[in-house]
PDB file of C-alpha atoms in Angstrom:
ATOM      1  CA  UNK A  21      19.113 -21.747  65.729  1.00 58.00           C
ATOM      2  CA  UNK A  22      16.027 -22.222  63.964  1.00 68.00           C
ATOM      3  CA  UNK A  23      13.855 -20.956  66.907  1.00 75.00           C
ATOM      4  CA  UNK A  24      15.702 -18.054  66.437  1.00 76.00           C
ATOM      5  CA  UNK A  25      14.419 -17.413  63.007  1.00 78.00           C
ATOM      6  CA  UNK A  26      10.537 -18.608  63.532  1.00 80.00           C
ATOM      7  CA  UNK A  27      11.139 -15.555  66.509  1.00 81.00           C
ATOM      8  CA  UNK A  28      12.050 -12.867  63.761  1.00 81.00           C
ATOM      9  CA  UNK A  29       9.437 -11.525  61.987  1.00 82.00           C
ATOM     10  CA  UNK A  30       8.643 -11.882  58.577  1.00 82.00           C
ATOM     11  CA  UNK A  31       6.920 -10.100  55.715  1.00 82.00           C
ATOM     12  CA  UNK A  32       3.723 -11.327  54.574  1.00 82.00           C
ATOM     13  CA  UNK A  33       3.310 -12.701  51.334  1.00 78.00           C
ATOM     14  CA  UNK A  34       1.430  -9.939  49.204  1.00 80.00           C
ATOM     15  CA  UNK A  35      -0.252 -11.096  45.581  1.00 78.00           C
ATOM     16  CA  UNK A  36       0.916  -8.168  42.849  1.00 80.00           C
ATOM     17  CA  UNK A  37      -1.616  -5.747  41.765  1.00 84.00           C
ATOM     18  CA  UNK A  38      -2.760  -5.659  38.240  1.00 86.00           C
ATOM     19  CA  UNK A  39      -0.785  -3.326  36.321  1.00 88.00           C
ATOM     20  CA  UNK A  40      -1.747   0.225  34.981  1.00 90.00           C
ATOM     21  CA  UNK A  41      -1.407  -0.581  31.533  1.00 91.00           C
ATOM     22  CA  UNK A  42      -3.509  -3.472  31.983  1.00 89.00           C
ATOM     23  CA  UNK A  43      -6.522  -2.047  34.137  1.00 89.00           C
ATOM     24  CA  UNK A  44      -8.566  -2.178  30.593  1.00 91.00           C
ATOM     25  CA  UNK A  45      -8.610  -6.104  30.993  1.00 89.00           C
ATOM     26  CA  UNK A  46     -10.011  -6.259  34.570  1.00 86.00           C
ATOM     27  CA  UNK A  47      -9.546  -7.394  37.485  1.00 85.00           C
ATOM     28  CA  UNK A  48      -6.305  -9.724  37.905  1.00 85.00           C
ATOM     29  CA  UNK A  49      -6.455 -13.065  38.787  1.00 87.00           C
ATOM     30  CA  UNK A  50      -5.517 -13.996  42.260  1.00 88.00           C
ATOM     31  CA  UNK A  51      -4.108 -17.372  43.100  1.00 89.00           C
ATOM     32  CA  UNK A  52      -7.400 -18.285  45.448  1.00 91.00           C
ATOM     33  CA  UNK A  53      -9.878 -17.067  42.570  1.00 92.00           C
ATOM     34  CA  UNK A  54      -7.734 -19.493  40.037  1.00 95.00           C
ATOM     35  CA  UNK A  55      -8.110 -22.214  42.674  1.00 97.00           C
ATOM     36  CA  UNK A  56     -11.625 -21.957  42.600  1.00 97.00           C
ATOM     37  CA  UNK A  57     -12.163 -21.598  38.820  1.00 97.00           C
ATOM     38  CA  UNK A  58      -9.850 -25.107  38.735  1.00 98.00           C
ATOM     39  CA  UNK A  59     -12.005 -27.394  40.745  1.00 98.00           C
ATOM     40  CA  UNK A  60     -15.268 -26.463  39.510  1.00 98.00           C
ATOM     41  CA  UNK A  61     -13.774 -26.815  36.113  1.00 98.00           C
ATOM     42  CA  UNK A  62     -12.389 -30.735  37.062  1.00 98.00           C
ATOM     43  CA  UNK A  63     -15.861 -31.642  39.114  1.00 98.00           C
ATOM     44  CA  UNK A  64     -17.376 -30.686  35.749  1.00 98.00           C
ATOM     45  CA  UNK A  65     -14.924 -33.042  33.418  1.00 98.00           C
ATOM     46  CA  UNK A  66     -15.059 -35.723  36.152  1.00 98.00           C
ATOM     47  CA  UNK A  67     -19.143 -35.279  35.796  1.00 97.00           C
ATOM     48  CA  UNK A  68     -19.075 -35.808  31.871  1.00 97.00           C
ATOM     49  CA  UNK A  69     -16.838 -38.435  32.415  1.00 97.00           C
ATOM     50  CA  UNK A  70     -18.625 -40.443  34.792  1.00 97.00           C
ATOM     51  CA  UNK A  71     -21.695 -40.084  32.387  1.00 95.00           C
ATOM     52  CA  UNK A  72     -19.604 -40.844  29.085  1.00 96.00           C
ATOM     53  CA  UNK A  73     -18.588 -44.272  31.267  1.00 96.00           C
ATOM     54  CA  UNK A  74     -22.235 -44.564  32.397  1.00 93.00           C
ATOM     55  CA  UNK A  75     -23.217 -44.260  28.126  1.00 91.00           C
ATOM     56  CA  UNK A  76     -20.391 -46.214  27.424  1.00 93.00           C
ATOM     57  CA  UNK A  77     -22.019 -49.551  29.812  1.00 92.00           C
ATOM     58  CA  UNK A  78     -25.076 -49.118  29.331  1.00 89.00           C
ATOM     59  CA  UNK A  79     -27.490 -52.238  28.478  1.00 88.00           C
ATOM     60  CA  UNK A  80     -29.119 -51.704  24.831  1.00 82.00           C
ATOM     61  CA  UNK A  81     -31.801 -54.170  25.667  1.00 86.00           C
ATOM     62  CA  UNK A  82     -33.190 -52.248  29.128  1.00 85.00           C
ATOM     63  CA  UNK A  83     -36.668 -51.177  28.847  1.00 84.00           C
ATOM     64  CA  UNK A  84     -38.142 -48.370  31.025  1.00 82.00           C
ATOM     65  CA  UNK A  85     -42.254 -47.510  30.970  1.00 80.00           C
ATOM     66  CA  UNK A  86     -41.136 -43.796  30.968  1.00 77.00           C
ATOM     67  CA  UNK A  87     -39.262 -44.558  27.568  1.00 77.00           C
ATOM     68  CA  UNK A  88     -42.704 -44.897  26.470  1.00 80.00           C
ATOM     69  CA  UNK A  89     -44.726 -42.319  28.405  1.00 81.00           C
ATOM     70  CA  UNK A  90     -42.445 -39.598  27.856  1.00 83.00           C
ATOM     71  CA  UNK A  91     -41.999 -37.481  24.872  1.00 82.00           C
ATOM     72  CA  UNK A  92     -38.864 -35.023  23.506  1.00 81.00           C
ATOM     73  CA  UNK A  93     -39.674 -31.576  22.921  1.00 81.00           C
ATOM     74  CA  UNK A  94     -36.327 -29.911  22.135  1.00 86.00           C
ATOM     75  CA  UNK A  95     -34.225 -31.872  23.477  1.00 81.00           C
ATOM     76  CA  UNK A  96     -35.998 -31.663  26.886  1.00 81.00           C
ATOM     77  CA  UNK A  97     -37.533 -35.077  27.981  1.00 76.00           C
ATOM     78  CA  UNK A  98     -41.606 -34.060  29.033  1.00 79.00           C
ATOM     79  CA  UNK A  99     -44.033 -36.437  30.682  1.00 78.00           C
ATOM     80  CA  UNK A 100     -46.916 -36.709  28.442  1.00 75.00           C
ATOM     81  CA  UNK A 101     -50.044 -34.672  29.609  1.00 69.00           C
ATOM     82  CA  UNK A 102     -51.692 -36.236  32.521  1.00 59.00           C
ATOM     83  CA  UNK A 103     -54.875 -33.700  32.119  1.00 55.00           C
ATOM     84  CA  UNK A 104     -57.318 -36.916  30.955  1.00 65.00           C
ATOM     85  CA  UNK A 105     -56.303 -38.809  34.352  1.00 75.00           C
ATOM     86  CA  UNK A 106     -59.422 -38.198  36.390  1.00 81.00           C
ATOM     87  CA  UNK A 107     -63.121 -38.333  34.924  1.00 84.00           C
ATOM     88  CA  UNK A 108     -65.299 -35.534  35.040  1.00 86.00           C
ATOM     89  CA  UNK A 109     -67.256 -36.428  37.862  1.00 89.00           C
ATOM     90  CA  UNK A 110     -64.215 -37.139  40.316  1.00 88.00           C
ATOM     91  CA  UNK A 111     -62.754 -33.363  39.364  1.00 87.00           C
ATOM     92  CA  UNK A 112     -66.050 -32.017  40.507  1.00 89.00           C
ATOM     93  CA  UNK A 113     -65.674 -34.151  43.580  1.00 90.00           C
ATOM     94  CA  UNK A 114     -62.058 -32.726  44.388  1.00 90.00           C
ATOM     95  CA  UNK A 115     -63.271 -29.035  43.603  1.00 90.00           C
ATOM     96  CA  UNK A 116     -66.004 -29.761  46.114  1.00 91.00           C
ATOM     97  CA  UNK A 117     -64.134 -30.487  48.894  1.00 92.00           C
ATOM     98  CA  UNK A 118     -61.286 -28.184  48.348  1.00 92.00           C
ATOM     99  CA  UNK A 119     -64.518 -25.524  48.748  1.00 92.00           C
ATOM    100  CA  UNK A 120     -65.633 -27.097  51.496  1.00 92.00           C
ATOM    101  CA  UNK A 121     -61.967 -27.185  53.240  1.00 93.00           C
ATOM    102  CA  UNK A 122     -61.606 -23.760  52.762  1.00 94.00           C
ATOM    103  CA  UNK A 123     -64.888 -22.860  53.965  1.00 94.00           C
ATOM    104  CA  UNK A 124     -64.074 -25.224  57.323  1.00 95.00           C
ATOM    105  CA  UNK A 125     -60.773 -23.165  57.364  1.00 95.00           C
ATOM    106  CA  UNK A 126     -62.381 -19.580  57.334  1.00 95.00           C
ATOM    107  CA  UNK A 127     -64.767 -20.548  60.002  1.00 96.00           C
ATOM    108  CA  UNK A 128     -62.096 -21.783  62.425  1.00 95.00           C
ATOM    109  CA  UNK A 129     -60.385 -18.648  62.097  1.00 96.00           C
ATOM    110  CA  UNK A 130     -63.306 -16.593  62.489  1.00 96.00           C
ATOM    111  CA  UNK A 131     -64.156 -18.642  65.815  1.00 95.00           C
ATOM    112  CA  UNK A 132     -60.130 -17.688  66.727  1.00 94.00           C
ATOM    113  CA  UNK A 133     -60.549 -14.274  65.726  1.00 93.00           C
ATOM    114  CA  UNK A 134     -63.850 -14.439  67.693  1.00 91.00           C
ATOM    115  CA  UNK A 135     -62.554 -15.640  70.975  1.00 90.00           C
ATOM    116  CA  UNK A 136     -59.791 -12.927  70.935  1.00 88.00           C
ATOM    117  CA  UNK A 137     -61.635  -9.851  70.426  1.00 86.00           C
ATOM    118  CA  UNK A 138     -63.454 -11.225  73.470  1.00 83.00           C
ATOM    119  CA  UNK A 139     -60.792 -11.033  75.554  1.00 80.00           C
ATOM    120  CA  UNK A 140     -59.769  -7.892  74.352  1.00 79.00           C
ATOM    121  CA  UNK A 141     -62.760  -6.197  75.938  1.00 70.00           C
ATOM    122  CA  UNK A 142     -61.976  -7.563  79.110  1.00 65.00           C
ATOM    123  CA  UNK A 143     -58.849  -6.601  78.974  1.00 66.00           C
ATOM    124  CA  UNK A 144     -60.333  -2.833  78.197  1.00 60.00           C
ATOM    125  CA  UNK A 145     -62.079  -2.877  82.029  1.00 63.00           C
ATOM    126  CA  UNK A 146     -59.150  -1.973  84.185  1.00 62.00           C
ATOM    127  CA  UNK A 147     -59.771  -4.951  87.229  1.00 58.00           C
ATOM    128  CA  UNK A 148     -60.429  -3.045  90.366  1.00 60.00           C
ATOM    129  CA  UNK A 149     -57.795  -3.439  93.439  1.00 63.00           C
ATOM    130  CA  UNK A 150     -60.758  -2.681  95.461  1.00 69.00           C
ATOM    131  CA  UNK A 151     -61.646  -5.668  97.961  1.00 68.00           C
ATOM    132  CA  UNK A 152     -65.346  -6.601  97.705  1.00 70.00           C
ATOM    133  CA  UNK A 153     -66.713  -8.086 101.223  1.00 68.00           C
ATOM    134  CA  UNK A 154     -69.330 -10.027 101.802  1.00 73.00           C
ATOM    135  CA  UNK A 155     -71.938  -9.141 104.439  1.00 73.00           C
ATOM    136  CA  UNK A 156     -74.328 -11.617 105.576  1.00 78.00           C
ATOM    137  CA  UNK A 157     -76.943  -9.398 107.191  1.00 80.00           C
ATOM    138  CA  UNK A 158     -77.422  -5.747 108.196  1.00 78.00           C
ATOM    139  CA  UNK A 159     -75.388  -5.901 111.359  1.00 78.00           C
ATOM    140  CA  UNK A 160     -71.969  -7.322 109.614  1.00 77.00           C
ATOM    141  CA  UNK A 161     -72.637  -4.802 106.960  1.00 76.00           C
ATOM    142  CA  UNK A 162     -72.516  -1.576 109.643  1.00 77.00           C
ATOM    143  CA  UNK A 163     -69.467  -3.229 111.343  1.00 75.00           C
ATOM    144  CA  UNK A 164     -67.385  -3.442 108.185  1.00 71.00           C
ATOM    145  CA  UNK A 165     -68.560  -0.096 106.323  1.00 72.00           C
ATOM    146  CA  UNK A 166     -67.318   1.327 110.033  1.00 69.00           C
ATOM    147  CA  UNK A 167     -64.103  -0.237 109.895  1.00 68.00           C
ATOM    148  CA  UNK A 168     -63.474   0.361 106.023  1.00 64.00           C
ATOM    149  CA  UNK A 169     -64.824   4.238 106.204  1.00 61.00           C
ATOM    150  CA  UNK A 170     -61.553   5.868 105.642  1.00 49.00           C
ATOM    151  CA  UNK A 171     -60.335   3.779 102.694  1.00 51.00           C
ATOM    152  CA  UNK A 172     -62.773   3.819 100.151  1.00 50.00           C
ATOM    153  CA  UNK A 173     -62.545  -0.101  99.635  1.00 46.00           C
ATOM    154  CA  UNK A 174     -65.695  -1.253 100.059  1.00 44.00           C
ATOM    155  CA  UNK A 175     -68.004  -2.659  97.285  1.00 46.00           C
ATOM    156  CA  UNK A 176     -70.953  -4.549  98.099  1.00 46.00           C
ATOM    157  CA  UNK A 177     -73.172  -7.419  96.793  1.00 41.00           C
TER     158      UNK A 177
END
């Protein structure tokens, strides 16, 4: 019997629409979108309470060095300014050979740059499909330009 019914079709579950009279209030919300708007709301409280917990434990006696080095500017924990960490002299050593990188840079790519416009003009001269024969002395030379007449194939060296 119950094959019977899963054989007999069924009407598909439909969500209602919003109503006229509430249109003003948006868009209604559907069953998946509530779903959605759940779990991110619990992976937030499970967050805070994980951290609450974390607070809660917590040894009053640890010591970090970034409890020292760091300073609060509201509310937002900032490292404090590393701009004294190298001397004078080293800073005009790292500009130096960030210059000179560069420079080493551009000149590889104008060798690249270089090599490919040179094949570019050779790949300007359309290569013949003419055969080129060789002709050892003045004898060979009258035998082949006899047998070649006709064709127009023959280029000599």
């Amino acid at each position: 019997m119950s094959s019977l019914r899963n054989a007999l079709p069924r009407r598909a579950h439909k969500e209602r629409a919003q109503p006229q009279s509430r249109k003003k209030f948006g868009l209604l919300e559907k069953h998946k979108d509530y779903v959605i708007r759940a779990k991110a709301y619990h992976k937030k409280e499970e967050s805070i309470r994980r951290l609450k917990e974390k607070a809660a434990f917590r040894n009053p006696d640890e010591f970090y060095f970034k409890m020292i080095k760091t300073k609060t500017v509201d509310g937002v924990h900032r490292l404090e300014g590393e701009a004294n960490k190298y001397t004078q002299e080293e800073l005009m050593l790292m500009k130096t050979q960030d210059i000179g990188y560069v420079l080493q840079k551009l000149q590889s790519e104008r060798n690249k740059i270089e090599k490919l416009t040179t094949m570019l003009h050779s790949l300007d001269n359309n290569p013949s499909s003419r055969h080129v024969y060789f002709a050892e002395d003045r004898f060979v030379l009258s035998k082949l330009s006899f047998l070649c007449e006709d064709d127009n194939i023959l280029d000599l060296c």
